[in-house]
C-alpha positions as a printed NumPy array, in Angstrom:
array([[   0.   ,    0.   ,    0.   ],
       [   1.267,    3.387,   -0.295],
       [   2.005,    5.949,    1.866],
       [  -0.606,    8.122,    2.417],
       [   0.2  ,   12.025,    1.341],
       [  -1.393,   13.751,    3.757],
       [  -1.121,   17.743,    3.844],
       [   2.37 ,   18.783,    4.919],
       [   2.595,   20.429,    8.634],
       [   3.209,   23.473,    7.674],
       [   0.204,   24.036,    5.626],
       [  -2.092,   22.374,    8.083],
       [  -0.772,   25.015,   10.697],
       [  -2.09 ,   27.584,    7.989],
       [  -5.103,   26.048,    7.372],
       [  -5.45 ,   26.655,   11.472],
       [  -4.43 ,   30.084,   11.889],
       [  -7.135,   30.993,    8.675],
       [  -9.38 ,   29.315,   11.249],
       [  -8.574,   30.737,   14.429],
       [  -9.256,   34.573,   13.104],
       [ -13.152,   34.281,   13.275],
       [ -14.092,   35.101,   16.759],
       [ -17.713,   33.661,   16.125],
       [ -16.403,   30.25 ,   15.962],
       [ -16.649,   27.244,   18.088],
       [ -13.698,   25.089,   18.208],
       [ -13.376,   21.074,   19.789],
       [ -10.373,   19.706,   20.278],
       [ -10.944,   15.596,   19.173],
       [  -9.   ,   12.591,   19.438],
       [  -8.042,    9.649,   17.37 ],
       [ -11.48 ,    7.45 ,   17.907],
       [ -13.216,   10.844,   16.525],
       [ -14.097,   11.695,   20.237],
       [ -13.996,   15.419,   22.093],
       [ -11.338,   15.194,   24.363],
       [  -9.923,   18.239,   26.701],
       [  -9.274,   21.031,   25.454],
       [  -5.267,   21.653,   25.37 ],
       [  -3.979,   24.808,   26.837],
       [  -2.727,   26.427,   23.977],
       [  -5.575,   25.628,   22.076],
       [  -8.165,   27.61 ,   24.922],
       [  -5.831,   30.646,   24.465],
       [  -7.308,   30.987,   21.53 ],
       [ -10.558,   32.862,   22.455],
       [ -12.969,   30.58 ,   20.981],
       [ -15.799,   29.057,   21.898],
       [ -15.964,   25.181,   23.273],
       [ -18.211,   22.664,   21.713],
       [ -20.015,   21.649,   25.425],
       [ -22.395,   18.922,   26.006],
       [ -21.61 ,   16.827,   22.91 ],
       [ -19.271,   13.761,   22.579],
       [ -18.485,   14.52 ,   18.66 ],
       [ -19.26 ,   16.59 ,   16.2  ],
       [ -22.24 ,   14.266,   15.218],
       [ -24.053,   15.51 ,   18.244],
       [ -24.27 ,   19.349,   16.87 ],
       [ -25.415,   18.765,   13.697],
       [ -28.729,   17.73 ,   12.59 ],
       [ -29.813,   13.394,   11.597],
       [ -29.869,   13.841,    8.169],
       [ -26.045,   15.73 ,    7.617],
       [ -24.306,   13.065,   10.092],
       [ -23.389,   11.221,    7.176],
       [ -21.153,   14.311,    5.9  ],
       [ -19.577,   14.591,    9.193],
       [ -18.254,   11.247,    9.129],
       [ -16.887,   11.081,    5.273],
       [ -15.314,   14.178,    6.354],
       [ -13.461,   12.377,    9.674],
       [ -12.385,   10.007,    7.108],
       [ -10.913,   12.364,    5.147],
       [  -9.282,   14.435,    7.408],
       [  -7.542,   10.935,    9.089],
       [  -6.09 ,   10.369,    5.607],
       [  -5.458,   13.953,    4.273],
       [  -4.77 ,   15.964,    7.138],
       [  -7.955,   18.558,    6.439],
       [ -11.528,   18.308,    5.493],
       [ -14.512,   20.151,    5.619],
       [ -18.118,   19.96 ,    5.324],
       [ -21.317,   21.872,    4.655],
       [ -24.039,   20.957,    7.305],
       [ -27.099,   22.159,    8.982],
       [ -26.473,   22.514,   13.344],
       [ -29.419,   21.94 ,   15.253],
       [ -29.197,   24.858,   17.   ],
       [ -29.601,   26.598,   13.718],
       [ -31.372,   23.928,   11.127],
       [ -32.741,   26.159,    8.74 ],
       [ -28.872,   27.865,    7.876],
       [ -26.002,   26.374,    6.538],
       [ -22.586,   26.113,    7.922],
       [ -18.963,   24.386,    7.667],
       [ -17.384,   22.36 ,    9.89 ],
       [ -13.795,   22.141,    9.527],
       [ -11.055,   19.362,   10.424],
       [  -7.395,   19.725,   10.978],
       [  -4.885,   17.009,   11.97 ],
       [  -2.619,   19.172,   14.688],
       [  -1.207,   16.196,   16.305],
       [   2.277,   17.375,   14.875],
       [   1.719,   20.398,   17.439],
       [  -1.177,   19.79 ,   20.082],
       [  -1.414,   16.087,   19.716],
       [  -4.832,   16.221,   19.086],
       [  -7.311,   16.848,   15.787],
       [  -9.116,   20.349,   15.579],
       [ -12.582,   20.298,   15.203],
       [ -13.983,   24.348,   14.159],
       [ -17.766,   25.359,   13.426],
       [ -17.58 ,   28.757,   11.482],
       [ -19.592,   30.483,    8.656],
       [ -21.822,   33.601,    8.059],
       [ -25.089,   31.955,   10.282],
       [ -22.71 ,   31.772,   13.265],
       [ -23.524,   34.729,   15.305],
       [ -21.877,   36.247,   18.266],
       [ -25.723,   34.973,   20.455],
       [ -25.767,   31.719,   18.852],
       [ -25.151,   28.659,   21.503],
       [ -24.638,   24.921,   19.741],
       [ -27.43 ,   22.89 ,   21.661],
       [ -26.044,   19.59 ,   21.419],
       [ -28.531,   16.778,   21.481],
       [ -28.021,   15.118,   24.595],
       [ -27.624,   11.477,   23.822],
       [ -29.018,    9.074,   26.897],
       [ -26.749,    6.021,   27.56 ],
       [ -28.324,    2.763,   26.945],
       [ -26.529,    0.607,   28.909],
       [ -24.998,    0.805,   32.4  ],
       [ -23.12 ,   -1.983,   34.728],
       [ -24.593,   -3.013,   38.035],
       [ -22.378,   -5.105,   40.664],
       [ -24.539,   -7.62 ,   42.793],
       [ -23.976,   -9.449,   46.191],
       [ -24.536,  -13.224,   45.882],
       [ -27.969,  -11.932,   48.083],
       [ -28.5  ,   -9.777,   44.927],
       [ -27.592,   -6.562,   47.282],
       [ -26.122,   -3.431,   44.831],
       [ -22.374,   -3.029,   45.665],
       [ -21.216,   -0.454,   42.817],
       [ -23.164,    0.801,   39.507],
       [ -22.456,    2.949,   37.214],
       [ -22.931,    6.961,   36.889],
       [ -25.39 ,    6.088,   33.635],
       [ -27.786,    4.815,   35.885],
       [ -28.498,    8.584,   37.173],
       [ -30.092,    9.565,   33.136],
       [ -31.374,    5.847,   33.213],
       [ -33.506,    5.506,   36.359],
       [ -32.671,    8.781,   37.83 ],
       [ -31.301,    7.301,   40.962],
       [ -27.593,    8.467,   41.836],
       [ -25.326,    5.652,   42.914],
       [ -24.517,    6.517,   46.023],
       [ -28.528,    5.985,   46.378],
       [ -28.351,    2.485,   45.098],
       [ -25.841,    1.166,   47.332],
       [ -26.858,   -1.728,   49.758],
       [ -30.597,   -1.671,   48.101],
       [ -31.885,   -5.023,   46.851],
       [ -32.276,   -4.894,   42.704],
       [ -35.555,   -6.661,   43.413],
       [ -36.738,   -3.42 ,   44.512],
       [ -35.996,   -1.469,   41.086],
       [ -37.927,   -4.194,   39.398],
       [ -41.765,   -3.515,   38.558],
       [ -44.156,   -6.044,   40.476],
       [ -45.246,   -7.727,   37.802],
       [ -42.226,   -8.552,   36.49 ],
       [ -40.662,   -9.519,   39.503],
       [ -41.471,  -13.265,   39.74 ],
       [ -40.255,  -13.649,   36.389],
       [ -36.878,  -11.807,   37.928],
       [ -36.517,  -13.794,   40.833],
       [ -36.801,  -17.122,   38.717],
       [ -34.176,  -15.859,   36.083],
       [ -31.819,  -14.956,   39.412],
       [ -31.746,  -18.619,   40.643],
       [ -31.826,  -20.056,   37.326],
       [ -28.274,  -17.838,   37.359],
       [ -26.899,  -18.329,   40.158],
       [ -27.926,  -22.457,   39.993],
       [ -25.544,  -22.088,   36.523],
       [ -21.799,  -22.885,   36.247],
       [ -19.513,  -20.532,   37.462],
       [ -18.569,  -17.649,   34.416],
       [ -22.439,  -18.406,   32.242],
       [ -24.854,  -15.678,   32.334],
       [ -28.531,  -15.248,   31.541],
       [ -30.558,  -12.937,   30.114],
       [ -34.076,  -11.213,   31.075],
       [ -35.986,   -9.065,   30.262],
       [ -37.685,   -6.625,   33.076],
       [ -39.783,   -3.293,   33.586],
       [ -37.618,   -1.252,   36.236],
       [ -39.15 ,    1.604,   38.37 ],
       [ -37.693,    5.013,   37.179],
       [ -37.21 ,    7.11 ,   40.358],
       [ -40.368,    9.204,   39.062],
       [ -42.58 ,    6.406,   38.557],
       [ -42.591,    5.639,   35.115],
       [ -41.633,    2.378,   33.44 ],
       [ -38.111,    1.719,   31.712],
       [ -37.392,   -1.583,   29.766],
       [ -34.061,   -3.144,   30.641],
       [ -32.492,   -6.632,   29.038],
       [ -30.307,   -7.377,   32.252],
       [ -27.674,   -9.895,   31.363],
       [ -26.339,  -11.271,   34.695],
       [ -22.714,  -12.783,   34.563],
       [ -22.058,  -15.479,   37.492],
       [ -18.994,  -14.858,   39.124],
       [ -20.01 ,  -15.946,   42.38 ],
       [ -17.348,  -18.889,   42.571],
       [ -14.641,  -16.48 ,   43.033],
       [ -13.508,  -16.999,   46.413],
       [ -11.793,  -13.055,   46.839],
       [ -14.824,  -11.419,   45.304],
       [ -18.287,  -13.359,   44.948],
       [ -20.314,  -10.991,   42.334],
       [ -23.007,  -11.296,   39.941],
       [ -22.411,   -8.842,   37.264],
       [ -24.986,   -7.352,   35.848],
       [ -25.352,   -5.217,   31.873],
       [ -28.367,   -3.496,   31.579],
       [ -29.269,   -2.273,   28.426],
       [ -32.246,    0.021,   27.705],
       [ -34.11 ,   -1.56 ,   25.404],
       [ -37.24 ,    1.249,   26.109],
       [ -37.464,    1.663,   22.433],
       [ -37.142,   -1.442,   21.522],
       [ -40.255,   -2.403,   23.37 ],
       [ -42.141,    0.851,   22.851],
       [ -42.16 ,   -0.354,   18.954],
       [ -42.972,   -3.827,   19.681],
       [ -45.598,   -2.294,   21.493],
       [ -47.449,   -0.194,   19.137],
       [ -46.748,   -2.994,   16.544],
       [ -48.789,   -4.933,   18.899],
       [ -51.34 ,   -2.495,   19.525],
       [ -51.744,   -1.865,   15.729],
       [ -52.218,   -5.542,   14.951],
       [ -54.777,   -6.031,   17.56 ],
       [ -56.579,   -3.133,   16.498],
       [ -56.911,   -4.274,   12.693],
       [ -57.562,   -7.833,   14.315],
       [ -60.756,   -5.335,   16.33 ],
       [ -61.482,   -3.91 ,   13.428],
       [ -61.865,   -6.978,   10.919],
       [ -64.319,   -8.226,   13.96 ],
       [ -66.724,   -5.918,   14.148],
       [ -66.68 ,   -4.351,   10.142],
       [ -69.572,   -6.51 ,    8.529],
       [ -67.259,   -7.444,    5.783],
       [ -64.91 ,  -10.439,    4.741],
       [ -61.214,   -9.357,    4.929],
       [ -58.138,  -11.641,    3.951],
       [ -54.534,  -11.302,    3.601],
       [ -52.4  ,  -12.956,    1.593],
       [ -48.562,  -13.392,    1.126],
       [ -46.357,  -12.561,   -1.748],
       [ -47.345,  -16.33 ,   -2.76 ],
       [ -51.125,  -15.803,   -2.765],
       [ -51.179,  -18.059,    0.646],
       [ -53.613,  -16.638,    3.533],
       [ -51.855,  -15.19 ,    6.306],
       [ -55.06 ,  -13.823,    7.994],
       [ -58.583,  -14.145,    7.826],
       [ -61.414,  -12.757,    9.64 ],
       [ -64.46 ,  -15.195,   10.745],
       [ -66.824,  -13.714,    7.947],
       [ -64.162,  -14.687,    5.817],
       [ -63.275,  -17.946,    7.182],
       [ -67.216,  -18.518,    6.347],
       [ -67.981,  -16.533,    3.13 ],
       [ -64.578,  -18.324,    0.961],
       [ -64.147,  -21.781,    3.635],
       [ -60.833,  -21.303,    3.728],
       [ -58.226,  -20.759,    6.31 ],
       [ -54.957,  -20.007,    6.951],
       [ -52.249,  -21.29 ,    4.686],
       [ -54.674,  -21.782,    2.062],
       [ -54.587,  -20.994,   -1.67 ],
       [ -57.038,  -18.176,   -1.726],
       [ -57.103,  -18.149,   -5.312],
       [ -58.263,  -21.804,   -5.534],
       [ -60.792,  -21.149,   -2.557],
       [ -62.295,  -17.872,   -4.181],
       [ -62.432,  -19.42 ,   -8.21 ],
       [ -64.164,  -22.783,   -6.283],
       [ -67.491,  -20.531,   -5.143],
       [ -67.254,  -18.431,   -8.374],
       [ -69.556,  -17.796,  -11.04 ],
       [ -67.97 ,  -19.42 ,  -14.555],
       [ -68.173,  -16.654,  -16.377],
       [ -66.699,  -14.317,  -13.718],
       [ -63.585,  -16.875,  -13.067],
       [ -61.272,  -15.129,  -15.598],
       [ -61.814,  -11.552,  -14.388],
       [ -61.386,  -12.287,  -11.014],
       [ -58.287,  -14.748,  -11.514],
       [ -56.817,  -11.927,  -13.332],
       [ -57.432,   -9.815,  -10.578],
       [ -55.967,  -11.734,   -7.656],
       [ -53.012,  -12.426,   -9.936],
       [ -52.522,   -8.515,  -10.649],
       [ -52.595,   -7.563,   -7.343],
       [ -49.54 ,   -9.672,   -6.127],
       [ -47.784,   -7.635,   -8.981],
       [ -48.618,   -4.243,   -7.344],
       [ -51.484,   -3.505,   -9.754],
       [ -54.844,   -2.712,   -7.521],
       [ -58.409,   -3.292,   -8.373],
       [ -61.961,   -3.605,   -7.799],
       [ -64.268,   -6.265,   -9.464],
       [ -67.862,   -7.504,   -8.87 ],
       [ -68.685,  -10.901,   -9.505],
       [ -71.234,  -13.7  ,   -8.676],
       [ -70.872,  -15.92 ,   -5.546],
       [ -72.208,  -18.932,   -5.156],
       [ -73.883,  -19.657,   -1.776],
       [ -75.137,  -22.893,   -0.895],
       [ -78.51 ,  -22.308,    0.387],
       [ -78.799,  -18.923,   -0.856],
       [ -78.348,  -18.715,   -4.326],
       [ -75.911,  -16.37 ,   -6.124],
       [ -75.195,  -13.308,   -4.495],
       [ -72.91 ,  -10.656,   -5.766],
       [ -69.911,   -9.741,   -4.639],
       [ -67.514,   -6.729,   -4.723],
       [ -63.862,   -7.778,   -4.012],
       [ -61.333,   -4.684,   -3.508],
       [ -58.033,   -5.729,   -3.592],
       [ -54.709,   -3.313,   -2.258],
       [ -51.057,   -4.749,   -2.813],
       [ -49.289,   -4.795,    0.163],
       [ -45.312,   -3.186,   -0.661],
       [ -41.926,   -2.89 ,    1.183],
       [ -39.597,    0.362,    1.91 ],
       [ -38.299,   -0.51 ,   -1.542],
       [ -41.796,   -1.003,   -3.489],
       [ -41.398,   -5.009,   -3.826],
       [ -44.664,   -6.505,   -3.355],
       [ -44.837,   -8.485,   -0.037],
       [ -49.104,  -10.232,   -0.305],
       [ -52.328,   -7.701,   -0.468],
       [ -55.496,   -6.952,    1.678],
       [ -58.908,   -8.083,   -0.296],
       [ -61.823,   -7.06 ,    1.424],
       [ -65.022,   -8.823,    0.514],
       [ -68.502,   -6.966,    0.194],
       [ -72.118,   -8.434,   -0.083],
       [ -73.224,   -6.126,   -2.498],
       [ -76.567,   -8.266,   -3.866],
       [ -79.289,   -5.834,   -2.305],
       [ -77.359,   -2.785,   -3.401],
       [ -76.422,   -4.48 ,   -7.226],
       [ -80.916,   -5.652,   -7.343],
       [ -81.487,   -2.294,   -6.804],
       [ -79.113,   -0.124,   -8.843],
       [ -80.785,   -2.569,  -11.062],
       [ -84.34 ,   -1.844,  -10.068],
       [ -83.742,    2.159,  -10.46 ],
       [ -81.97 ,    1.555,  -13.906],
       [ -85.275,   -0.092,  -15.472],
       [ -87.44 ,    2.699,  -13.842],
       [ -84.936,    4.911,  -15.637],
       [ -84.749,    3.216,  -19.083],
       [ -88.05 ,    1.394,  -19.362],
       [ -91.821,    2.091,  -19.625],
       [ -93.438,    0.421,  -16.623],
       [ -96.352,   -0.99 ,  -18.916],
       [ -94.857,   -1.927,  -21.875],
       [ -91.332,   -2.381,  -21.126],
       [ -90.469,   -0.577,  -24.274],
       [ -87.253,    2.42 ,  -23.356],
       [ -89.126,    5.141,  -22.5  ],
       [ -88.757,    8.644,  -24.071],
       [ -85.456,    9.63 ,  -22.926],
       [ -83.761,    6.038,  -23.234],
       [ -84.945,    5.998,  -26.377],
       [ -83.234,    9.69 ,  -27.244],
       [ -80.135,    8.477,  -25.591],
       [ -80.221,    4.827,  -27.848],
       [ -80.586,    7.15 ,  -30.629],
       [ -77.721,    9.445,  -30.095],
       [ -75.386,    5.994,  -29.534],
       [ -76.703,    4.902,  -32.691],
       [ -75.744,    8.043,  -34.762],
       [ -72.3  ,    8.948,  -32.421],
       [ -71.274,    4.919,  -32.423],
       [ -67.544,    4.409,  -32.074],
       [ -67.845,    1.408,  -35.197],
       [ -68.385,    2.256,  -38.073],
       [ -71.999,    0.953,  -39.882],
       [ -74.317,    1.293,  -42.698],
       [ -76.625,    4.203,  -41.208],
       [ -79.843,    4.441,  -38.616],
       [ -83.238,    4.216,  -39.354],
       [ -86.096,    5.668,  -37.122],
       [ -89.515,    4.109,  -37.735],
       [ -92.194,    6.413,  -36.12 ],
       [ -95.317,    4.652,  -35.41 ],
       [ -99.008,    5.645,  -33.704],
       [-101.994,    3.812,  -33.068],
       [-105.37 ,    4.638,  -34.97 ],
       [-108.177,    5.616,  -33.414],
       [-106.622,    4.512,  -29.885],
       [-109.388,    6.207,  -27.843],
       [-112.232,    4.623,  -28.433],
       [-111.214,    1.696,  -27.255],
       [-109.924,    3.263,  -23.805],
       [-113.673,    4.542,  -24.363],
       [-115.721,    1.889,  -24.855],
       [-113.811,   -1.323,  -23.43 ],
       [-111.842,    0.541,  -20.359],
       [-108.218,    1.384,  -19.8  ],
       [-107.076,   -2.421,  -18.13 ],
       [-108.049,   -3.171,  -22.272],
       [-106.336,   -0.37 ,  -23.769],
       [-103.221,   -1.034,  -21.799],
       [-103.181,   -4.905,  -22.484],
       [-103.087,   -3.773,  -26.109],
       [-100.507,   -1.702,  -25.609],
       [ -98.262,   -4.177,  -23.68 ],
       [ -99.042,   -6.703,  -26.872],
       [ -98.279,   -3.98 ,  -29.29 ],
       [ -94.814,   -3.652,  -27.622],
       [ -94.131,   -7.304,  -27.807],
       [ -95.142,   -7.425,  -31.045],
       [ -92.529,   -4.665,  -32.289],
       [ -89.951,   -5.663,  -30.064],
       [ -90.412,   -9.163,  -31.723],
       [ -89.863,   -7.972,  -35.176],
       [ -87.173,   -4.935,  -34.651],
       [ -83.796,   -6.208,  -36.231],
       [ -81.22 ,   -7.38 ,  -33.791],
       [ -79.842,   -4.585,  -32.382],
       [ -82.598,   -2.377,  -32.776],
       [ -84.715,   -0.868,  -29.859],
       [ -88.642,   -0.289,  -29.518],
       [ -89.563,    2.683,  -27.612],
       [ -92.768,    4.344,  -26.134],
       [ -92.338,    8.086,  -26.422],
       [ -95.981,    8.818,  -26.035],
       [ -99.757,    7.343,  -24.725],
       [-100.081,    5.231,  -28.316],
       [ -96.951,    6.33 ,  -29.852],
       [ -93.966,    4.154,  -30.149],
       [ -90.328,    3.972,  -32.23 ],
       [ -88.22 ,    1.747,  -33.421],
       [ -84.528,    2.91 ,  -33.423],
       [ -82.186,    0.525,  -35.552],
       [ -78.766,    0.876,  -36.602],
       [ -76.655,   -0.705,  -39.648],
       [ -79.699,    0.038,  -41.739],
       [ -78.167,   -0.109,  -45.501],
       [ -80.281,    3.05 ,  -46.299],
       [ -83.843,    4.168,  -47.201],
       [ -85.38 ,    1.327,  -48.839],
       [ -83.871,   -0.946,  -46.398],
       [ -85.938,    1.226,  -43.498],
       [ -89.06 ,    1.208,  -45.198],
       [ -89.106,   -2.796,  -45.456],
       [ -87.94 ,   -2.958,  -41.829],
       [ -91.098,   -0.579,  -41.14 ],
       [ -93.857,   -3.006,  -43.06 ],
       [ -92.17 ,   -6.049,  -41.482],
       [ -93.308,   -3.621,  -38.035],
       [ -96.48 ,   -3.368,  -39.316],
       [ -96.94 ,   -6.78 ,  -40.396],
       [ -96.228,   -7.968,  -37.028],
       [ -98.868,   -5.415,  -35.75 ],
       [-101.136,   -6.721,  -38.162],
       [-100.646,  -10.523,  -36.524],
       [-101.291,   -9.563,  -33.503],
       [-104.743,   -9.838,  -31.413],
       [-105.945,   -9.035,  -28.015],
       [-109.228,  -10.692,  -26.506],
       [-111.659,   -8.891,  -23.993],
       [-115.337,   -8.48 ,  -23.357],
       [-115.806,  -10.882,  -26.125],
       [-114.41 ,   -9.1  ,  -28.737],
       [-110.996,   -9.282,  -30.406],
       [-109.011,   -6.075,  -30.957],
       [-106.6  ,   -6.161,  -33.756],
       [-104.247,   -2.969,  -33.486],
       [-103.406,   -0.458,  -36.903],
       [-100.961,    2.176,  -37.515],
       [ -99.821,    4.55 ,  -38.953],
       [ -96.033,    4.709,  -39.338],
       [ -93.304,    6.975,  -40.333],
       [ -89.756,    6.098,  -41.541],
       [ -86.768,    8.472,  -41.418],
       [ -82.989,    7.114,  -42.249],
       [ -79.356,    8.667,  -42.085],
       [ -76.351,    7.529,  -43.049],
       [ -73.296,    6.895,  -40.267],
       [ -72.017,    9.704,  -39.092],
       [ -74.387,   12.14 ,  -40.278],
       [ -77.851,   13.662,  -38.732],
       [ -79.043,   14.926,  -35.113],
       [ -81.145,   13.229,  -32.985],
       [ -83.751,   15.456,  -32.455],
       [ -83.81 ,   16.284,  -36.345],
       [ -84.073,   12.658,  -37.311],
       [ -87.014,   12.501,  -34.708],
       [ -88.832,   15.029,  -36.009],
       [ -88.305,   13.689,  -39.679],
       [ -89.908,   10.372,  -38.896],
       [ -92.569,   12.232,  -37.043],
       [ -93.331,   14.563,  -39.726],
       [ -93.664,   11.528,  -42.242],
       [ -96.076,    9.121,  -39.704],
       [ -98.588,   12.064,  -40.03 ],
       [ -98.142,   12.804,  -43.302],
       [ -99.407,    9.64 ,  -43.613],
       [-102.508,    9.697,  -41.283],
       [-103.469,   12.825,  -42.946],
       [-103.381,   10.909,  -46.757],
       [-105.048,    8.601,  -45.05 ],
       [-107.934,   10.078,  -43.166],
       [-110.379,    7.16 ,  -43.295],
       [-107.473,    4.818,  -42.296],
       [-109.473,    2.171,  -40.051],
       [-109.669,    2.613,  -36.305],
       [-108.101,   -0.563,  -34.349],
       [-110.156,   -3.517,  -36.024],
       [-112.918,   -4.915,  -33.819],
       [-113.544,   -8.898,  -35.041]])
């Protein structure tokens, strides 16, 4: 390897003296692990504010700029100088440099200086005060505190001096203490030099709870000093986390109890990792199951590929929402509407999903129920006015291309008189048979609509052109003219008179195209002013 070429001495006691001339500064003297150490004296001649309260340079500045501070350590170990640009928590929101210089050469220690324009002559570094985790307790063989350390004062707030001759049971929290006492002899029953570990709530001197994992070292076989060391780590934290993971699972676990719904989780392999009892009974499954295989088994046919393709795009991160029929034994098919949510890592790789599971039948019957009330005619079942309008519009705007749309306008003669003379339960059952009758005989594709008391229209698309409309408008008629209705002993044969208007794709409005076939089904009735009434036989 070769030598390193760090900057010469000379220079580095430049680089210091450039340093030294801001009186705003704070300065740290730091030694060779990177820690403050005392100040030297010629250093504190210098006028210059100490770094306090901190054990490195990492404790001034703020989480996200420790990084710099360290490849800048590095640097300085190799090179002899470094600096960095970094944010101090006493002053986050401006930017400063902290500068390194190796002066072992001449103090035999590293210089650590703060400086920049955001430094002012008010400004004091706030240090984050960093808590010790761990501190080292010395027990009698009677588990009797003989010497601990000074962390214990920030730990349990207890000075040692306090500690001294107490029993450590007493630091422990009653309900952990018969699991301490039964680690203690499971110690001290151990060979001489094992230890074992527990872990116990302690009694801060205020009260509250601290989490320690006490390791306790037998040493009670040595005849000059029979001990039980004891490390104590804080593992508050720790524990704290576990906690609210705990307390977050057992709240969804609440949750998926009381919400009326079926909610599963799978893995990254599709496998169920949790289920809720609604589930457990809706897809009879459980865990470690294939949930695809369970859901596809109670599926409707026809819905299988949608909702395979849905499981199987969820464990790719894609997330979706599909309805589909269920098959319950004893209840028929109900519908279903599955949402499904990929579950992801820190680093977006899928890792299972969440599909919740909704018994949507009553809600599906009636968006169902209010979509016929909306499109259809009650007594006929023919699209009602605007439906009709709307079928018409699709027709004439339609995405693929065909041959052109007819409209065939047609109204009842002489409608009235029977309403008149044989009641309106007649004159609607002759409507409702009129309706059938056109519906039967409209082209495939085509709609029948009732835009009026006796008025109806046919709305058909990939009509050729005119003379294609007018035959599709006498096969109407024909059908009307096949068609009979019995009451009070007579037979009423319905007549019409009937309209056609065409245009060709992409061409004509809706309401023009109306009003074309309208104008044409009078023009009719008027040439035909002793057209027969509804035939009476």
């Amino acid at each position: 390897m070769a030598d390193k070429q760090m900057i010469k001495p000379e220079d580095r006691d430049a680089v210091f003296s450039a340093l030294v001339a801001n009186p705003d500064a704070f300065i740290a003297a730091i030694g060779q692990n990177g820690l403050f150490v005392a100040m030297p004296p010629d250093l504190a001649g210098t006028g210059l504010r100490p770094i306090e309260g901190a054990s490195s340079m990492l404790g001034v500045v703020v989480a996200d700029d420790q990084r710099l501070v360290v490849d800048a350590w590095t640097q300085v170990v190799d090179d002899g100088a470094a600096s960095c640009v970094v944010r101090l928590t006493a002053a986050p929101e401006r930017r400063t440099r902290i500068h390194f210089v190796d002066l072992t050469h001449r103090f035999g220690v590293y210089l650590g200086v703060v400086s920049g324009a955001g430094l002012s002559a008010d400004l004091v570094l706030r240090p984050e005060v960093v808590r010790p985790r761990m501190v080292t307790m010395v027990k009698s063989p009677t588990s009797v505190v003989t010497d601990v350390g000074p962390e214990i004062a920030p730990l349990l707030g207890w000075q040692p001096g306090e500690l001294l001759g107490q029993r450590t049971l007493e630091l422990v929290h009653p309900g952990d203490q018969e699991r301490a006492i039964a680690s203690w002899m499971d110690m001290i029953g151990s060979p001489p030099g094992s230890a074992r570990r527990v872990r116990l709530r302690h009694l801060h001197r205020d009260g509250r709870t601290v989490w320690f994992e006490v390791t306790n070292h037998n040493h009670l076989a040595d005849p000059q000093d029979p001990r039980v060391i004891a490390d104590m780590l804080d593992i508050s934290d720790e524990m704290a986390a576990q906690e609210a993971v705990r307390a977050a699972e057992q709240l969804m676990r609440r949750l998926t109890e009381t919400i009326p719904l079926a909610i599963l989780q799978v893995g990254p392999d599709g496998a169920i990792t949790f289920l809720n009892e609604q589930a457990a009974r809706q897809v009879r499954a459980q865990i470690g199951g294939d949930l695809t295989a369970a859901l596809l088994d109670l599926t409707e046919p026809v819905d299988r590929p949608m909702v395979g393709a849905a499981l199987a795009g969820v464990l790719t991160g894609k997330d979706t929402d599909v309805e589909y029929g269920h098959r319950e034994p004893g209840s028929g098919i109900r519908r279903i509407r599955a949402n499904l949510r990929a579950l992801t890592d820190d680093a977006g790789a899928v890792t299972g999903a969440i599909i919740c599971l909704a018994d949507v039948t009553e809600e599906v019957e009636l968006r169902d129920r209010l979509w016929r009330q909306a499109t259809f005619d009650a007594l006929t079942g023919c699209h009602n006015r605007a439906a009709t309008m709307a079928a018409l519009e699709d027709a004439l705007g339609a995405a693929d291309r065909h041959a052109g749309t007819a409209v065939i306008f047609l109204d009842l003669n002489s409608f009235k008189p029977i309403n008149d003379r044989y009641g309106h339960a007649a004159g609607d059952l002759l409507l409702s048979q009129v309706a059938t009758s056109l519906r039967g005989a409209v082209p495939p594709g085509g709609i029948v609509g009732r835009i009026g008391g006796d008025e109806f229209v046919a709305v058909c698309r990939d009509v050729a052109g005119r003379e294609h409309a007018d035959r599709i408008g006498a096969d109407l008629l024909a059908a009307l003219s096949a068609a009979r209705v019995r009451t009070a002993g007579a037979t009423l044969v319905p007549q019409a008179s009937l309209g056609v208007a065409w245009s060709p794709y992409g061409e004509g409005d809706p309401d023009e195209l109306m009003a074309h076939a309208d104008a044409a089904m009078y023009a009719v009735k008027r040439t035909r002013s002793s057209a027969p009434p509804v035939r009476v036989s």
